[in-house]
Short mmCIF file of C-alpha atoms in Angstrom, two decimals:
data_model
loop_
_atom_site.label_atom_id
_atom_site.label_comp_id
_atom_site.label_asym_id
_atom_site.label_seq_id
_atom_site.Cartn_x
_atom_site.Cartn_y
_atom_site.Cartn_z
CA MET X 1 119.83 74.99 106.91
CA PHE X 2 122.65 76.92 108.53
CA HIS X 3 124.33 79.73 106.68
CA GLU X 4 128.11 79.99 106.52
CA SER X 5 129.53 82.93 108.49
CA PHE X 6 130.95 85.91 106.67
CA LYS X 7 134.70 85.64 106.56
CA LYS X 8 135.10 89.12 105.26
CA LEU X 9 133.04 92.11 104.24
CA ARG X 10 134.29 94.39 101.52
CA LEU X 11 133.44 98.02 101.84
CA GLY X 12 133.45 100.61 99.17
CA LYS X 13 134.77 104.03 100.02
CA GLU X 14 133.98 104.10 103.71
CA SER X 15 132.44 107.24 105.11
CA ASP X 16 133.33 108.57 108.57
CA SER X 17 129.99 107.29 109.92
CA GLN X 18 130.70 103.81 108.55
CA ALA X 19 134.12 103.82 110.18
CA MET X 20 132.48 104.63 113.53
CA ASP X 21 129.88 101.85 112.86
CA ALA X 22 132.69 99.36 112.34
CA GLN X 23 133.99 100.15 115.81
CA LEU X 24 130.52 99.50 117.25
CA ALA X 25 130.01 96.21 115.40
CA PRO X 26 128.73 93.32 117.54
CA LYS X 27 131.52 91.27 119.08
CA SER X 28 131.93 87.58 118.40
CA GLU X 29 132.54 85.13 121.21
CA ASN X 30 136.32 85.46 120.95
CA GLY X 31 136.07 89.27 121.18
CA ASP X 32 136.83 89.99 117.51
CA ASN X 33 134.56 91.89 115.18
CA GLY X 34 133.41 88.69 113.44
CA PHE X 35 130.92 89.32 110.63
CA HIS X 36 127.94 86.96 110.23
CA GLU X 37 125.39 86.61 107.54
CA ILE X 38 122.38 88.54 108.75
CA ASP X 39 118.88 87.42 107.80
CA PHE X 40 116.90 89.79 109.94
CA VAL X 41 117.31 93.25 111.48
CA THR X 42 114.66 95.26 113.33
CA LEU X 43 114.62 99.01 113.89
CA GLY X 44 112.02 98.55 116.60
CA MET X 45 112.94 99.88 120.02
CA PHE X 46 113.94 97.95 123.09
CA ILE X 47 111.74 98.78 126.07
CA ILE X 48 111.61 97.59 129.65
CA ASP X 49 107.93 97.05 130.42
CA ASP X 50 105.82 97.28 133.49
CA ILE X 51 102.45 95.61 133.00
CA GLU X 52 99.34 96.18 135.04
CA TYR X 53 96.23 94.04 134.96
CA LEU X 54 92.79 94.32 136.44
CA PRO X 55 92.58 93.07 140.04
CA PRO X 56 93.20 90.59 141.49
CA THR X 57 96.11 89.93 139.02
CA PRO X 58 99.22 91.60 140.41
CA PRO X 59 101.41 93.84 138.19
CA VAL X 60 104.81 92.74 136.85
CA ARG X 61 107.92 94.83 136.58
CA ASP X 62 111.12 94.85 134.52
CA ILE X 63 109.92 92.67 131.65
CA LEU X 64 111.68 92.47 128.28
CA GLY X 65 109.52 94.47 125.89
CA GLY X 66 109.32 96.65 122.88
CA ALA X 67 108.76 95.97 119.19
CA GLY X 68 112.46 95.39 118.62
CA THR X 69 112.72 92.76 121.36
CA TYR X 70 109.66 90.74 120.33
CA SER X 71 110.39 90.85 116.59
CA ALA X 72 113.93 89.73 117.30
CA LEU X 73 112.40 86.95 119.40
CA GLY X 74 110.23 85.87 116.46
CA ALA X 75 113.26 85.56 114.22
CA ARG X 76 115.31 83.88 116.95
CA LEU X 77 112.74 81.16 117.58
CA PHE X 78 113.46 79.76 114.14
CA SER X 79 117.22 80.30 114.46
CA PRO X 80 118.88 77.88 116.84
CA PRO X 81 122.67 78.38 117.20
CA PRO X 82 124.75 79.07 115.16
CA LEU X 83 121.96 80.47 113.02
CA SER X 84 120.98 82.63 115.98
CA LYS X 85 123.79 85.02 114.93
CA SER X 86 121.74 85.86 111.80
CA VAL X 87 119.31 87.88 114.00
CA GLY X 88 120.27 91.52 114.49
CA TRP X 89 118.82 94.16 116.81
CA ILE X 90 119.89 97.15 118.87
CA ILE X 91 119.59 97.87 122.62
CA ASP X 92 120.41 101.26 124.12
CA LYS X 93 121.42 100.31 127.70
CA GLY X 94 120.77 103.03 130.21
CA SER X 95 122.21 103.44 133.69
CA ASP X 96 119.25 101.60 135.23
CA PHE X 97 119.52 98.50 133.05
CA PRO X 98 118.82 95.37 135.15
CA GLN X 99 121.63 92.83 135.01
CA PRO X 100 119.23 89.87 134.94
CA LEU X 101 117.76 91.14 131.66
CA GLU X 102 121.24 91.47 130.16
CA ASP X 103 122.01 87.93 131.23
CA LEU X 104 118.76 86.68 129.68
CA ILE X 105 119.47 88.47 126.38
CA SER X 106 122.94 86.89 126.20
CA THR X 107 121.42 83.40 126.31
CA TRP X 108 119.71 84.03 122.95
CA GLU X 109 123.20 84.27 121.27
CA THR X 110 122.05 86.78 118.61
CA SER X 111 123.97 89.55 116.86
CA VAL X 112 122.50 92.10 119.26
CA LEU X 113 124.30 95.41 119.46
CA ILE X 114 124.15 96.60 123.10
CA ARG X 115 125.22 100.27 123.33
CA PRO X 116 125.94 101.61 126.83
CA THR X 117 124.32 105.03 127.38
CA PRO X 118 125.03 105.73 131.07
CA GLU X 119 123.93 109.34 130.76
CA ARG X 120 120.31 108.34 130.34
CA LEU X 121 117.71 105.90 131.63
CA THR X 122 116.73 102.94 129.54
CA THR X 123 113.47 103.40 127.64
CA ARG X 124 110.66 102.16 129.86
CA GLY X 125 106.97 101.70 129.19
CA TRP X 126 103.75 101.17 131.11
CA ASN X 127 101.17 98.75 129.76
CA GLY X 128 97.62 98.33 131.01
CA TYR X 129 94.76 96.08 129.90
CA ASP X 130 91.00 96.41 130.39
CA GLU X 131 88.43 93.65 130.64
CA HIS X 132 88.32 93.33 126.83
CA GLN X 133 92.17 92.95 126.61
CA ASN X 134 92.46 96.39 125.04
CA ARG X 135 95.99 97.66 125.68
CA ALA X 136 96.98 101.10 126.86
CA PHE X 137 100.58 102.23 126.67
CA ARG X 138 102.68 105.19 127.69
CA TYR X 139 106.39 105.90 127.99
CA MET X 140 107.72 106.30 131.51
CA THR X 141 111.18 107.53 130.40
CA PRO X 142 112.27 109.35 127.25
CA LYS X 143 112.36 107.06 124.22
CA LYS X 144 115.39 106.71 121.95
CA ARG X 145 114.34 106.12 118.36
CA LEU X 146 116.60 104.12 116.05
CA THR X 147 117.67 105.41 112.66
CA ALA X 148 119.46 104.00 109.64
CA GLU X 149 122.63 105.66 110.96
CA ASP X 150 122.52 103.30 113.90
CA LEU X 151 123.03 100.25 111.72
CA THR X 152 126.55 98.89 111.57
CA PRO X 153 127.95 97.63 108.24
CA GLU X 154 127.16 94.11 109.30
CA LEU X 155 123.57 94.84 110.18
CA LEU X 156 123.15 96.80 106.90
CA THR X 157 123.83 93.59 104.93
CA SER X 158 120.62 91.99 106.33
CA ARG X 159 118.31 90.15 103.96
CA SER X 160 115.23 91.66 105.70
CA PHE X 161 114.38 94.73 107.74
CA HIS X 162 111.46 95.25 110.12
CA LEU X 163 110.35 98.86 110.40
CA ILE X 164 107.71 100.17 112.78
CA CYS X 165 106.93 103.81 112.06
CA SER X 166 104.74 106.31 110.26
CA PRO X 167 104.36 106.25 106.46
CA THR X 168 106.66 109.27 106.06
CA ARG X 169 109.29 107.83 108.35
CA CYS X 170 109.12 104.45 106.53
CA ARG X 171 109.93 106.13 103.21
CA GLU X 172 112.86 107.93 104.79
CA LEU X 173 114.26 104.75 106.43
CA VAL X 174 114.00 102.69 103.28
CA THR X 175 115.77 105.37 101.24
CA GLU X 176 118.49 105.79 103.85
CA ILE X 177 119.09 102.09 104.28
CA LYS X 178 119.34 101.57 100.56
CA ALA X 179 121.75 104.45 100.24
CA ARG X 180 123.99 103.17 103.01
CA ARG X 181 123.94 99.62 101.59
CA SER X 182 125.22 100.92 98.24
CA GLY X 183 128.80 101.06 99.56
CA LEU X 184 128.75 97.47 100.75
CA SER X 185 129.31 94.24 98.86
CA THR X 186 129.21 90.49 99.39
CA PRO X 187 132.41 88.65 100.40
CA ASP X 188 133.18 87.87 96.74
CA GLY X 189 132.75 91.54 95.75
CA GLY X 190 129.27 91.23 94.28
CA HIS X 191 126.22 93.35 94.89
CA LEU X 192 124.11 92.67 97.99
CA PRO X 193 120.78 91.05 97.13
CA LYS X 194 117.69 93.21 97.26
CA PRO X 195 116.51 93.43 100.90
CA ILE X 196 112.98 92.63 102.04
CA PHE X 197 111.26 95.50 103.84
CA ILE X 198 108.44 94.69 106.30
CA TRP X 199 106.56 97.75 107.45
CA GLU X 200 104.42 97.79 110.61
CA PRO X 201 102.54 101.09 110.72
CA VAL X 202 102.25 102.86 114.06
CA PRO X 203 98.61 102.84 115.38
CA ASP X 204 98.35 106.61 116.00
CA LEU X 205 98.79 107.41 112.28
CA CYS X 206 96.50 104.72 110.89
CA THR X 207 93.82 107.28 109.91
CA PRO X 208 92.01 108.30 106.76
CA ASP X 209 94.14 111.46 106.65
CA GLU X 210 97.27 109.24 106.36
CA LEU X 211 95.87 106.90 103.71
CA LEU X 212 97.51 108.85 100.83
CA ASN X 213 100.83 108.77 102.69
CA CYS X 214 100.34 105.05 103.14
CA THR X 215 99.74 104.36 99.46
CA ASN X 216 102.81 106.49 98.58
CA THR X 217 104.91 104.25 100.83
CA LEU X 218 103.69 100.92 99.43
CA PRO X 219 105.85 100.97 96.25
CA LEU X 220 108.99 101.06 98.46
CA ILE X 221 108.29 98.14 100.71
CA ASP X 222 107.48 94.41 100.31
CA ILE X 223 105.07 93.76 103.13
CA ILE X 224 102.70 96.09 105.00
CA SER X 225 101.39 94.51 108.17
CA PRO X 226 98.84 96.43 110.19
CA ASN X 227 96.59 94.66 112.64
CA HIS X 228 92.90 94.56 111.93
CA SER X 229 92.18 97.76 113.84
CA GLU X 230 95.00 99.71 112.20
CA LEU X 231 93.93 98.61 108.74
CA ALA X 232 90.34 99.66 109.54
CA GLY X 233 91.68 103.00 110.81
CA PHE X 234 93.09 103.82 107.40
CA MET X 235 89.64 103.17 105.91
CA GLY X 236 87.75 105.17 108.56
CA ASP X 237 86.13 101.95 109.88
CA SER X 238 86.14 100.03 113.17
CA GLY X 239 86.93 96.68 111.60
CA LEU X 240 84.40 95.04 113.93
CA ASP X 241 81.21 93.15 113.21
CA PRO X 242 78.40 95.55 114.35
CA GLU X 243 76.28 92.64 115.59
CA THR X 244 78.83 90.62 117.54
CA GLY X 245 81.52 93.16 118.24
CA GLU X 246 84.14 90.65 117.05
CA ILE X 247 86.77 91.18 114.44
CA SER X 248 85.05 91.23 111.00
CA THR X 249 86.85 89.04 108.50
CA LYS X 250 84.75 90.56 105.75
CA ALA X 251 85.83 94.07 106.75
CA VAL X 252 89.52 92.92 106.61
CA GLU X 253 89.07 91.39 103.15
CA ARG X 254 87.20 94.43 101.87
CA ALA X 255 89.85 96.84 103.07
CA CYS X 256 92.67 94.75 101.54
CA GLU X 257 90.79 94.64 98.21
CA GLN X 258 90.45 98.40 98.24
CA LEU X 259 94.10 98.93 99.12
CA LEU X 260 95.38 96.51 96.49
CA GLY X 261 92.95 97.93 93.92
CA SER X 262 94.40 101.37 94.37
CA MET X 263 97.89 100.07 93.46
CA PRO X 264 97.24 97.33 90.80
CA LEU X 265 100.75 97.41 89.30
CA GLN X 266 102.66 97.17 92.60
CA SER X 267 104.03 93.93 94.00
CA PHE X 268 103.67 94.54 97.72
CA ALA X 269 101.68 92.18 99.97
CA ILE X 270 99.33 92.91 102.86
CA VAL X 271 99.54 90.75 105.96
CA VAL X 272 96.78 91.66 108.40
CA ARG X 273 97.29 90.39 111.99
CA ALA X 274 93.82 89.74 113.40
CA GLY X 275 94.21 88.25 116.85
CA GLU X 276 92.22 85.11 117.45
CA LYS X 277 91.11 85.11 113.79
CA GLY X 278 94.72 84.57 112.67
CA CYS X 279 96.13 86.59 109.76
CA TYR X 280 94.91 87.48 106.27
CA LEU X 281 97.26 87.49 103.34
CA ALA X 282 96.59 89.52 100.22
CA ARG X 283 98.76 90.20 97.18
CA ASN X 284 98.01 91.24 93.66
CA GLY X 285 98.67 88.71 90.89
CA GLY X 286 100.45 89.38 87.65
CA ARG X 287 103.24 88.07 85.51
CA LYS X 288 106.60 86.98 86.81
CA ARG X 289 109.75 85.50 85.32
CA LYS X 290 110.45 81.84 85.79
CA ALA X 291 113.96 80.56 86.21
CA PRO X 292 115.01 78.98 82.91
CA LEU X 293 115.30 75.24 82.88
CA THR X 294 118.82 73.83 82.91
CA GLY X 295 119.95 73.08 79.36
CA GLN X 296 116.92 74.87 77.83
CA PRO X 297 117.76 75.85 74.25
CA ARG X 298 118.13 79.55 73.58
CA THR X 299 117.83 81.22 70.21
CA LYS X 300 120.20 84.00 69.13
CA LYS X 301 118.43 86.76 67.15
CA ALA X 302 120.06 89.33 65.02
CA SER X 303 120.46 92.70 66.69
CA ALA X 304 118.35 94.43 64.00
CA LEU X 305 115.42 92.18 64.74
CA LEU X 306 115.69 92.78 68.44
CA HIS X 307 115.92 96.53 68.34
CA GLY X 308 113.78 97.49 65.34
CA GLY X 309 113.79 96.95 61.60
CA LEU X 310 110.94 94.52 60.99
CA GLN X 311 111.45 92.02 58.16
CA PRO X 312 108.95 89.69 56.42
CA ASP X 313 110.30 86.77 58.43
CA THR X 314 110.38 88.59 61.82
CA ASP X 315 109.48 86.30 64.69
CA MET X 316 106.42 88.19 65.89
CA GLU X 317 105.88 85.68 68.69
CA ALA X 318 109.24 86.50 70.11
CA LEU X 319 108.54 90.21 69.93
CA PHE X 320 105.06 90.30 71.45
CA ALA X 321 104.46 87.14 73.51
CA GLY X 322 106.17 88.53 76.58
CA LEU X 323 109.48 86.84 75.96
CA LEU X 324 112.56 88.20 77.75
CA GLN X 325 115.86 89.19 76.29
CA ASP X 326 119.16 89.15 78.17
CA PRO X 327 121.90 91.79 77.67
CA GLU X 328 123.56 89.60 75.02
CA GLY X 329 120.49 89.55 72.80
CA THR X 330 119.46 86.00 73.70
CA ILE X 331 115.69 85.31 73.86
CA ALA X 332 114.42 82.66 76.23
CA ARG X 333 110.97 81.32 75.54
CA GLU X 334 108.40 80.38 78.16
CA GLU X 335 110.03 82.47 80.86
CA ILE X 336 106.84 84.27 81.86
CA GLU X 337 104.26 82.69 84.12
CA VAL X 338 101.12 84.04 85.73
CA ASP X 339 101.24 84.72 89.46
CA PRO X 340 97.62 84.25 90.65
CA GLY X 341 98.22 86.42 93.72
CA VAL X 342 97.22 85.47 97.26
CA GLU X 343 94.02 85.73 99.22
CA ARG X 344 94.16 83.48 102.26
CA TRP X 345 93.44 83.28 105.92
CA ILE X 346 96.02 81.54 108.13
CA PRO X 347 94.51 80.63 111.49
CA ALA X 348 96.09 81.46 114.84
CA TYR X 349 98.08 78.55 116.25
CA HIS X 350 96.30 78.56 119.60
CA THR X 351 92.59 77.87 119.29
CA ASP X 352 92.08 77.50 123.07
CA PRO X 353 91.79 80.93 124.78
CA GLU X 354 93.15 79.38 127.93
CA LYS X 355 96.54 79.11 126.21
CA VAL X 356 96.80 82.86 125.83
CA VAL X 357 98.20 84.32 129.01
CA ASP X 358 99.39 87.74 127.75
CA PRO X 359 99.01 89.00 124.16
CA THR X 360 101.73 91.63 124.61
CA GLY X 361 104.29 91.39 121.77
CA GLY X 362 102.42 88.71 119.83
CA GLY X 363 102.14 90.82 116.69
CA ASN X 364 105.77 91.87 116.72
CA THR X 365 106.90 88.28 117.29
CA PHE X 366 104.74 87.19 114.36
CA LEU X 367 106.52 89.67 112.09
CA GLY X 368 109.95 88.53 113.16
CA GLY X 369 109.04 84.94 112.24
CA LEU X 370 107.46 86.10 108.93
CA ALA X 371 110.45 88.25 107.99
CA VAL X 372 113.16 85.64 108.65
CA ALA X 373 111.13 83.03 106.69
CA LEU X 374 110.93 85.36 103.68
CA ALA X 375 114.65 86.10 104.00
CA ARG X 376 115.29 82.36 103.75
CA GLY X 377 113.21 81.96 100.62
CA LYS X 378 109.90 80.72 101.98
CA SER X 379 106.58 81.53 100.29
CA LEU X 380 104.34 84.17 101.81
CA GLU X 381 101.91 81.47 103.04
CA GLU X 382 104.60 79.47 104.72
CA ALA X 383 106.20 82.60 106.13
CA ALA X 384 102.90 83.55 107.71
CA ALA X 385 102.76 80.06 109.28
CA TRP X 386 106.24 80.70 110.76
CA GLY X 387 104.89 83.96 112.12
CA SER X 388 101.83 82.30 113.64
CA VAL X 389 103.97 79.66 115.38
CA ALA X 390 106.38 82.33 116.67
CA ALA X 391 103.59 84.37 118.08
CA SER X 392 102.16 81.31 119.84
CA PHE X 393 105.28 81.11 122.01
CA ALA X 394 105.18 84.89 122.83
CA ILE X 395 101.62 84.88 124.26
CA GLU X 396 101.86 81.80 126.48
CA GLN X 397 103.28 83.79 129.43
CA VAL X 398 104.00 87.28 130.68
CA GLY X 399 107.22 88.36 129.03
CA THR X 400 109.33 86.16 126.77
CA PRO X 401 109.21 82.40 126.57
CA ALA X 402 111.73 80.28 128.47
CA LEU X 403 114.72 79.01 126.52
CA GLY X 404 115.96 75.57 127.49
CA LYS X 405 117.12 72.16 126.25
CA ASN X 406 115.48 68.77 126.26
CA GLU X 407 117.08 65.52 127.39
CA ASP X 408 118.70 65.14 123.97
CA GLY X 409 120.34 68.56 124.23
CA GLU X 410 118.01 70.12 121.62
CA GLU X 411 116.82 73.71 121.98
CA THR X 412 113.34 74.22 123.37
CA TRP X 413 111.13 77.20 124.15
CA ASN X 414 108.62 76.69 126.95
CA GLY X 415 109.68 73.06 126.82
CA VAL X 416 108.70 72.68 123.15
CA LYS X 417 110.83 72.29 120.02
CA VAL X 418 109.89 75.03 117.60
CA ASP X 419 110.27 72.83 114.49
CA GLU X 420 107.95 70.20 115.95
CA ARG X 421 105.28 72.77 116.64
CA PHE X 422 105.69 74.13 113.14
CA GLU X 423 105.39 70.66 111.56
CA GLU X 424 102.18 70.07 113.46
CA PHE X 425 100.82 73.47 112.35
CA LYS X 426 101.90 72.91 108.79
CA ASN X 427 99.99 69.57 108.71
CA ARG X 428 96.98 71.31 110.12
CA LEU X 429 97.13 73.89 107.26
CA ALA X 430 97.68 71.15 104.65
CA PHE X 431 100.52 72.73 102.63
CA SER X 432 103.99 71.46 101.97
CA GLU X 433 107.28 73.17 102.65
CA ARG X 434 108.86 74.89 99.68
#
C-alpha cells in the first residue's frame, strides 16, 4: 500500500542546525524540497568496496558497499516507486566518486541525500574472504561516520532507524534522534509516532566486557540484531558446534534466553542472523493492551472510586483485574491480553549453496527489509521473512542485484518480482500476512 506524500512539515522553533538541514534536504524530481513520508533511515555508512577472493577468482573493484547501502537496498526491494521515496540514506560523495555508481544509485529513486565533499576521498574498503568464507575488512581511505546531526528534518520523521555502532554510541544516537524529533510534527500538527530503533552491534565490541553496556542499551531500542558470532562474543563463546564446526542453533537459543532473562520487564526483541541457518527470533512475553472493539460499552466511574476512597460497593474487579483507565476516568474492560512472546527460527530463503555467490551485505540487507516491514505494521515473524527475502537478492551476485522491468512493465530485481518471491516464501513458512 502506497503512502501519501507529505504536503507540508510543520517545525517547532527551528534551530540553526535544522535550518541548515532544510537546505540540504533531498530534492524531488522537479527540483523542489518535496517532503515524503519516510519509513526507513539508516545511519550506516556508504563505502565503495574492492573485493578479493582466493585464486583463481579475480578481484572486483568499485562495488557499491557499506552497511548503509545494503540496508537501504533491503528497504528499497520492498518499495517500488513511488514508495521508493520512503527509503532514506546518506552518501558523502568524495572527489573520486565514480559516475557509474551515481547513475546506478539514481535508478533506485530513493530519498538519498548525496552530499558533495570534494575536499576528501570517498570512504573505500577492502574485503577479503578465506576458504571458509570468513570475511576480512579494512578501510582504504578515512571513514566519515554519520551522526544524528546529519539527518535532515525529513529524514528525522522516519518511522524506523537502522543503527550500526557500539552500545555506547547507540545510546547516544537514540537520545540525540529523539531530542531532534521533538521539534517536529506531523502535517496536521500532531506528534510524530514513536520510531522503531534497530540496532546492529559492531563486531569488534561484541565481547564479554561490553555485555553490561549492551544490556544498558536494550531498554532504548526495539530490536537488537547481532549475527550468531557477535551474539556468542557477548557471551564469551564461539557460537559453533564443537563437533561439526557449524553454527550451533542451541548456542544461539541459549544466549538469547540468557539475554532476555537478564531484562525480563523490557520489550525489546532479539533477531539473530545466522547465515545458512536463517535467523532466530526471541522476545519476552507479557501483557499488552488490545485496541477496544468499536462500539464496546464503557463504564463511567466516580472520581473518588478511581483515585482512592474505597466504599462497600467498590468494583474490585475494575481496580485489580488489570483494567485501563483513560484520562477522562473511563474504564474499558477486557483491554489486556497476554503476549506469549516469540521463539522461532525463520529459515534462509536460499537452501541451495550454489545460489549464494557473495554473502557481502546480506545481513545489512536483511535488516533493511526487517525494519521497513516493522515500520509498515508487520509482525516480527513476517518482518523477518521480508528480511530473509531481501537478503536472498543481495547474495546472488557480487555487488547489488540488477534492477529491471518485466514484459508487463513491473519492477524486477535479478529478473524476479520481489512480491512473488515473498509469497512463495510465505507459503513455505505457512503463516498468513497480517
